[in-house]
CSV table of C-alpha atoms in Angstrom, one decimal:
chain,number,residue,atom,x,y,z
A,1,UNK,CA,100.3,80.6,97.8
A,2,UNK,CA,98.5,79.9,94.4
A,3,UNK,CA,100.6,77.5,92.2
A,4,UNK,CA,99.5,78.6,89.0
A,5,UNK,CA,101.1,81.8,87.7
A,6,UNK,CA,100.8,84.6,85.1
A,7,UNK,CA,101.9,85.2,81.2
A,8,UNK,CA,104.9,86.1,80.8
A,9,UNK,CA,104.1,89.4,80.0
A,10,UNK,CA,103.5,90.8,83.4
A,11,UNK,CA,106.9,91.1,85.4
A,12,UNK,CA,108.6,88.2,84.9
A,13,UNK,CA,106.4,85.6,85.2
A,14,UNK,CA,106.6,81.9,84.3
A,15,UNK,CA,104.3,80.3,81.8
A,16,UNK,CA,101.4,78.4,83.2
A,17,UNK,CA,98.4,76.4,81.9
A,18,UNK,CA,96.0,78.4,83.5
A,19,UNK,CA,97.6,81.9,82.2
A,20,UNK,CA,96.8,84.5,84.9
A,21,UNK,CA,97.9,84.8,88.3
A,22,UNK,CA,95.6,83.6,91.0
A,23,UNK,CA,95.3,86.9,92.7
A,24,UNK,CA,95.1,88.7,89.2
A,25,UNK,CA,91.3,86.5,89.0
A,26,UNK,CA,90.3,87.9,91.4
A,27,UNK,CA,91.0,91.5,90.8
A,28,UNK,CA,89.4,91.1,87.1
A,29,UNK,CA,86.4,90.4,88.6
A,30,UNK,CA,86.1,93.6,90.8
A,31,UNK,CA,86.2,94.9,87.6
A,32,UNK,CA,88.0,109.8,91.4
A,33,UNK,CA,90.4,111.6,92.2
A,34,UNK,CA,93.3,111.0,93.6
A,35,UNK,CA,93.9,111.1,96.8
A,36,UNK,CA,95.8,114.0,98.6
A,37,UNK,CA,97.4,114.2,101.6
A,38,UNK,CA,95.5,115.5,104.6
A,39,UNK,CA,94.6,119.1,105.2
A,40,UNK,CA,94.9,121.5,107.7
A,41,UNK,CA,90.9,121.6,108.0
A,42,UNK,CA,90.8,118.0,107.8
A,43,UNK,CA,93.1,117.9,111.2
A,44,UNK,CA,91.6,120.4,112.6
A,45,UNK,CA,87.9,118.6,112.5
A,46,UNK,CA,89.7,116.2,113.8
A,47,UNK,CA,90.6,118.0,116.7
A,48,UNK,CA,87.2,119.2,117.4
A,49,UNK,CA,85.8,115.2,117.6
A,50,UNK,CA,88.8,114.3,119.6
A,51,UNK,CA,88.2,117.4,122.1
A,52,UNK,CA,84.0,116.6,122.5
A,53,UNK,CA,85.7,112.8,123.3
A,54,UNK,CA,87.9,113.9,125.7
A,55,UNK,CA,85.3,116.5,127.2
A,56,UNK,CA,87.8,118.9,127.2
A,57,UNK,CA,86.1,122.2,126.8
A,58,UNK,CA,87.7,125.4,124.9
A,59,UNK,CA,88.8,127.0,128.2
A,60,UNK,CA,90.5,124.0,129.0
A,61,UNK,CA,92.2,124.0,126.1
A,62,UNK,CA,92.9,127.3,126.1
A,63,UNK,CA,95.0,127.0,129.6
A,64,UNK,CA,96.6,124.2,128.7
A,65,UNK,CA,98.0,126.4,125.6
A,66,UNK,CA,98.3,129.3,127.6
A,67,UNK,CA,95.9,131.1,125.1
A,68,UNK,CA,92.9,133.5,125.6
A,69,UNK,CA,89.7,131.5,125.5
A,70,UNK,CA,88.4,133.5,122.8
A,71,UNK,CA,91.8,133.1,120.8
A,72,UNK,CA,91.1,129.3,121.2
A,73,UNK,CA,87.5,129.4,119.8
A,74,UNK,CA,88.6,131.7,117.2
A,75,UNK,CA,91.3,129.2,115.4
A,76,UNK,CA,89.3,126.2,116.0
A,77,UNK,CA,86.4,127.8,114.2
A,78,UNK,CA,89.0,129.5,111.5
A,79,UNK,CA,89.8,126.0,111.0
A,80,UNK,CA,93.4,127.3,109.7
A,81,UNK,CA,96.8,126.7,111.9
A,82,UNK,CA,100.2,125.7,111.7
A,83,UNK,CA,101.0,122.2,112.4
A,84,UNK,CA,103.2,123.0,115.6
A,85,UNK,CA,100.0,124.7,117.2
A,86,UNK,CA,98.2,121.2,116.1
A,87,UNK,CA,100.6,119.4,117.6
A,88,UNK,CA,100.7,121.3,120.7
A,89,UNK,CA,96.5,120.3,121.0
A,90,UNK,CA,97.8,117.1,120.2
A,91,UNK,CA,99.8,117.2,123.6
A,92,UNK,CA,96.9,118.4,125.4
A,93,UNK,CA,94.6,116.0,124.6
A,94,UNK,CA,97.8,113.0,125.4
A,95,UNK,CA,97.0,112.4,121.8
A,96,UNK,CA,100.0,111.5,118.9
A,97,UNK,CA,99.7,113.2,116.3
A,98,UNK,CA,100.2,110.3,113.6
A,99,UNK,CA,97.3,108.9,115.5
A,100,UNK,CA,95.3,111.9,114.6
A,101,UNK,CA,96.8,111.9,110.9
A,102,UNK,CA,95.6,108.5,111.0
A,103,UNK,CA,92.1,108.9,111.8
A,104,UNK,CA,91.8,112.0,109.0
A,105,UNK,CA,92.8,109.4,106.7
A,106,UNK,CA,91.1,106.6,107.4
A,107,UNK,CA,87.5,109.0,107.2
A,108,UNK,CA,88.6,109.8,103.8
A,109,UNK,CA,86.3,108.5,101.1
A,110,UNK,CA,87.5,105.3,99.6
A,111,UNK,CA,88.0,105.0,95.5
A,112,UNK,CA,85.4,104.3,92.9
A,113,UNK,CA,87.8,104.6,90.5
A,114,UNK,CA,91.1,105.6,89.5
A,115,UNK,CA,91.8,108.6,87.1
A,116,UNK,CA,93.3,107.8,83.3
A,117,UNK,CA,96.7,109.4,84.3
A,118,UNK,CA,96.9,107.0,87.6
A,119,UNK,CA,96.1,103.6,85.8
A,120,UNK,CA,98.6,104.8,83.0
A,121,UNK,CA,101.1,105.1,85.8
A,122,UNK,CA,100.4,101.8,86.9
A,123,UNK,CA,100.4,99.7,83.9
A,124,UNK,CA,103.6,101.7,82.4
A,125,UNK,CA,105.9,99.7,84.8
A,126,UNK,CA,104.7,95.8,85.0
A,127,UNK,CA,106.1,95.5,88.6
A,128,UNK,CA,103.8,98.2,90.0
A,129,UNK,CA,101.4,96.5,88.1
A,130,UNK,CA,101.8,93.4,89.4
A,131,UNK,CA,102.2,94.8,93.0
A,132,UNK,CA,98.4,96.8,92.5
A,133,UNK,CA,97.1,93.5,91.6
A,134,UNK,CA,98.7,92.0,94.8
A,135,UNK,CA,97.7,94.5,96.9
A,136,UNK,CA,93.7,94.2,95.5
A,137,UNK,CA,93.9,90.2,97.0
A,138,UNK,CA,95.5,92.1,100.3
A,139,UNK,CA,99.3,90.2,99.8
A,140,UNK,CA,101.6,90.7,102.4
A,141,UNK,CA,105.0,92.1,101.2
A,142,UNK,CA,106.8,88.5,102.3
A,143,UNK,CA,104.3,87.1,100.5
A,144,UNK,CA,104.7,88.7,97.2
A,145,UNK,CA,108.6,88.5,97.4
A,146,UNK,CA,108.4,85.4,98.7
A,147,UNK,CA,106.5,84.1,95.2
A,148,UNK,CA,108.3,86.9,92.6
A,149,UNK,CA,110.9,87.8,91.8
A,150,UNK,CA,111.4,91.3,93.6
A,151,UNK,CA,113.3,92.2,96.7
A,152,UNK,CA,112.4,93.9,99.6
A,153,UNK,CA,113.5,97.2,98.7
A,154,UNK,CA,111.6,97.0,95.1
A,155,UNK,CA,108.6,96.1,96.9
A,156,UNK,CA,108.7,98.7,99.4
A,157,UNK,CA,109.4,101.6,96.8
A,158,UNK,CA,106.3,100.1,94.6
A,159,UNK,CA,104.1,99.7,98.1
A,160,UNK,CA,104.9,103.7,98.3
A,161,UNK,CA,104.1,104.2,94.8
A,162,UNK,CA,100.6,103.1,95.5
A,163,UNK,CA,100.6,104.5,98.5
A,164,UNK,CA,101.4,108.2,96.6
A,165,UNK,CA,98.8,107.1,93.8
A,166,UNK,CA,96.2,106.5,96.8
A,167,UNK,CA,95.4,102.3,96.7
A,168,UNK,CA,97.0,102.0,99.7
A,169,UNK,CA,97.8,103.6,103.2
A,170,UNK,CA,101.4,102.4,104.0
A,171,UNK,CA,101.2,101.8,107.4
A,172,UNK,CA,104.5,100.8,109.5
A,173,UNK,CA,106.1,97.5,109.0
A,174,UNK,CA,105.1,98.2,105.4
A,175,UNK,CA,101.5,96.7,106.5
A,176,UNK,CA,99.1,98.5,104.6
A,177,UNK,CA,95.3,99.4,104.7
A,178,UNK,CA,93.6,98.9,101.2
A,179,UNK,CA,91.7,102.7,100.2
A,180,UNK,CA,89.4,101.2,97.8
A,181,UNK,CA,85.5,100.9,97.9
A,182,UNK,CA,84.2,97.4,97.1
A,183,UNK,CA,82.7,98.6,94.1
A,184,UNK,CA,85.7,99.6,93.2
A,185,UNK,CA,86.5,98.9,89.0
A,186,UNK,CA,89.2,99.6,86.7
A,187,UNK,CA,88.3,102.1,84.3
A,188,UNK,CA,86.0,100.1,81.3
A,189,UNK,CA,88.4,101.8,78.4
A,190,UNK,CA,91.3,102.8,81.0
A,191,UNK,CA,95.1,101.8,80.6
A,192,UNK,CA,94.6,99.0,82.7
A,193,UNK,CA,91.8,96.9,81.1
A,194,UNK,CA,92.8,97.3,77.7
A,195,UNK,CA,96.1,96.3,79.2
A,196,UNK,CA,94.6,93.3,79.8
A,197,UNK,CA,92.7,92.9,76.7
A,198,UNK,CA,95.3,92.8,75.0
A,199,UNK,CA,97.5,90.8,77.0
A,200,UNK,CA,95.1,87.8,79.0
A,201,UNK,CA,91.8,87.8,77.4
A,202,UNK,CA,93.5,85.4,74.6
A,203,UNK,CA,95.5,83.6,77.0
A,204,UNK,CA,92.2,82.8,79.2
A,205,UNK,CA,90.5,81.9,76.5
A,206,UNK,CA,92.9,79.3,74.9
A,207,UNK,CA,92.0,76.7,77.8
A,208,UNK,CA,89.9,74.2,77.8
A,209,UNK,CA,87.5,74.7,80.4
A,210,UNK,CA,87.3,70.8,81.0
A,211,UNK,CA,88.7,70.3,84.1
A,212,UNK,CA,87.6,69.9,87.5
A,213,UNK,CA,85.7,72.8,88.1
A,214,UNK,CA,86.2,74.3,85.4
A,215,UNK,CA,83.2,75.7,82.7
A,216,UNK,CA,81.8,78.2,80.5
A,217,UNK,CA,78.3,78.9,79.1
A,218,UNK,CA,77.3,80.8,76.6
A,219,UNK,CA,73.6,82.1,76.2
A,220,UNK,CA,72.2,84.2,73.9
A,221,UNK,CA,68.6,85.4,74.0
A,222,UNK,CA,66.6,88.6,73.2
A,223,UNK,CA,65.5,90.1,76.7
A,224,UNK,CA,63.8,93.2,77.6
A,225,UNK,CA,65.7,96.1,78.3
A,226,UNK,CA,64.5,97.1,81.4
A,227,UNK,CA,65.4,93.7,82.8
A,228,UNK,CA,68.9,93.5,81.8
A,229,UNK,CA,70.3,95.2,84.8
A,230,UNK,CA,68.9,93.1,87.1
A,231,UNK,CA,70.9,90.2,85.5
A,232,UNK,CA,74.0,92.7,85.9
A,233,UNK,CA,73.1,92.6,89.8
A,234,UNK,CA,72.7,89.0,89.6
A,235,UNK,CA,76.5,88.5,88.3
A,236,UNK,CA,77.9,91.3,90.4
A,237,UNK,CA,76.4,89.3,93.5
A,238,UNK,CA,78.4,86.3,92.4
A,239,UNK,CA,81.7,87.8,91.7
A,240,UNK,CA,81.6,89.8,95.3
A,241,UNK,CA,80.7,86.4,96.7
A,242,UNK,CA,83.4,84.7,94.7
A,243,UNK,CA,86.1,87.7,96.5
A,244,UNK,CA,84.4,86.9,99.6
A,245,UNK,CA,85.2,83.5,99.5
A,246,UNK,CA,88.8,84.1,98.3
A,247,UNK,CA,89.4,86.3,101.4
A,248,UNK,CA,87.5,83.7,103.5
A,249,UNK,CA,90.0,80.8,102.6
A,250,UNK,CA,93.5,82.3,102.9
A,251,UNK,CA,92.9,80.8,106.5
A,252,UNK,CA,93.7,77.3,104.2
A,253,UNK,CA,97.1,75.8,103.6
A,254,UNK,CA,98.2,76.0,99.9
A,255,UNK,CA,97.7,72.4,99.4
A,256,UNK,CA,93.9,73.0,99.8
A,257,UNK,CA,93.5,75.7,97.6
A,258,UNK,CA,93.4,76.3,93.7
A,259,UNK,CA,93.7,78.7,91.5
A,260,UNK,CA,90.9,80.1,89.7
A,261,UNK,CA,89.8,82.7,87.3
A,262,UNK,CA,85.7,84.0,87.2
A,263,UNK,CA,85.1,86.2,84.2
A,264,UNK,CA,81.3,87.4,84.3
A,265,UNK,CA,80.6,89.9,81.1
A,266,UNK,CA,77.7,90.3,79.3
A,267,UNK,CA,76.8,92.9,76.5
A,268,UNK,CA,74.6,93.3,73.7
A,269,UNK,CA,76.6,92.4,70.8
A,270,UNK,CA,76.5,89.8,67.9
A,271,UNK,CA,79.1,87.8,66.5
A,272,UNK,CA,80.7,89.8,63.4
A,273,UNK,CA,80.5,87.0,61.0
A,274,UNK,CA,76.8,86.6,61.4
A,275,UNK,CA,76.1,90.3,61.3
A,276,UNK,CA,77.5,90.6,57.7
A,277,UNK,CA,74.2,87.6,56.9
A,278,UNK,CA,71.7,89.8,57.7
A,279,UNK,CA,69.6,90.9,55.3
């Protein structure tokens, strides 16, 4: 685990040279609408790819049910049933149905972005805060109570929490699959990111950037417009291959790996106290 961690400001943290917590880098690089639960249409389309699998034709179906043919083609194409009739194709097809469930949700189209009222939730309780940010580097639940302090329980309600809010699929043994697209970002002016204005920019800032490793640049230059987002692919590139890398090496014991924090921004803007020199 990292061995620098966070400001005291999120959870309970201890102070650190370094300021924010190792998995909290990586999610401010990767910088909709809620999700809802699956419907009956969803399941039933389901159905329909699990019966063309199976080669099981309607009248098959239909006397496995012990249903009219037409009756079967009728409610499939309807696309409208109560679950116990979806659970008794289900049956047919030697198929369980949180399988099925499963598959629906894992087809579901994976977040962009999080609405204002879900990243207001988040950042409202710190722990659920910190938990999203441990869930974006794809912690384990012993692994974030193992290195916080929250118990088992706390960390199984907040897993559910996301789970509700739609960053995660909670998945037995409170494993989890992550629902977010890779170019997934915290809203620019959201609750979360000016959370962290407020709170780490300062903090990052204060260090020295001397040591091993460690550096910032600063350039300033007037370039043409058209070309600027180009050099936004350029640093996007980097901070996926910085994730990449940070995935990649969790393979390593802790004694091999450091903590670090990549910030890539770039804007037009000038420093305030040489805009009031103009002329």
């Amino acid at each position: 685990m990292p061995r620098s961690v966070g400001s005291g400001r999120i959870g309970r943290l201890k102070k650190s040279r370094k300021g924010l917590p190792t998995h909290l880098r990586v999610l401010i690089i990767d910088t909709q609408e809620p999700r809802t639960m699956s419907t009956t249409a969803d399941l039933v389309t389901a159905l329909k790819k699990e019966l063309k699998t199976a080669q099981m034709t309607y009248a098959d179906l239909a006397q496995a049910l012990g249903m009219a043919e037409s009756s079967v083609k009728r409610m499939l194409a309807k696309g409208d049933m109560p679950l116990s009739r979806i659970d008794a194709i289900c049956r047919a097809l030697a198929l369980d149905f949180a399988d099925l469930a499963r598959r629906v949700a894992d087809e579901q189209p994976l977040l962009k972005e999080l609405t204002h009222e879900q990243e207001k939730a988040v950042v409202a309780d710190k722990k659920l805060l910190l938990m999203a940010i441990c869930v974006l580097s794809q912690w384990t639940l012993e692994q974030v109570t193992g290195y916080y302090r929250l118990t088992d329980a706390e960390g199984i309600k907040y897993l559910a929490q996301l789970d509700r809010i739609g960053i995660i699929e909670l998945r037995p043994l409170n494993r989890y699959r992550l629902k977010l697209a890779k170019t997934f970002r915290w809203r620019p002016h959201g609750p979360v990111m000016n959370y962290f204005r407020d709170h780490a920019l300062l903090d990052y800032f204060a260090g020295g950037f001397d040591g091993l490793g460690e550096g910032v640049l600063l350039v300033h230059g007037n370039i043409s417009r058209s070309l600027a987002p180009a050099f936004m692919e350029r640093m996007q590139r980097v901070a996926q291959d910085f994730a990449q890398q940070h995935l990649a090496d969790q393979k390593l014991p802790d004694r091999e790996r450091e903590g670090y924090t990549l910030l890539l921004a770039m804007r037009s803007w000038e420093f305030e106290a040489f805009a009031s020199m103009r002329r």
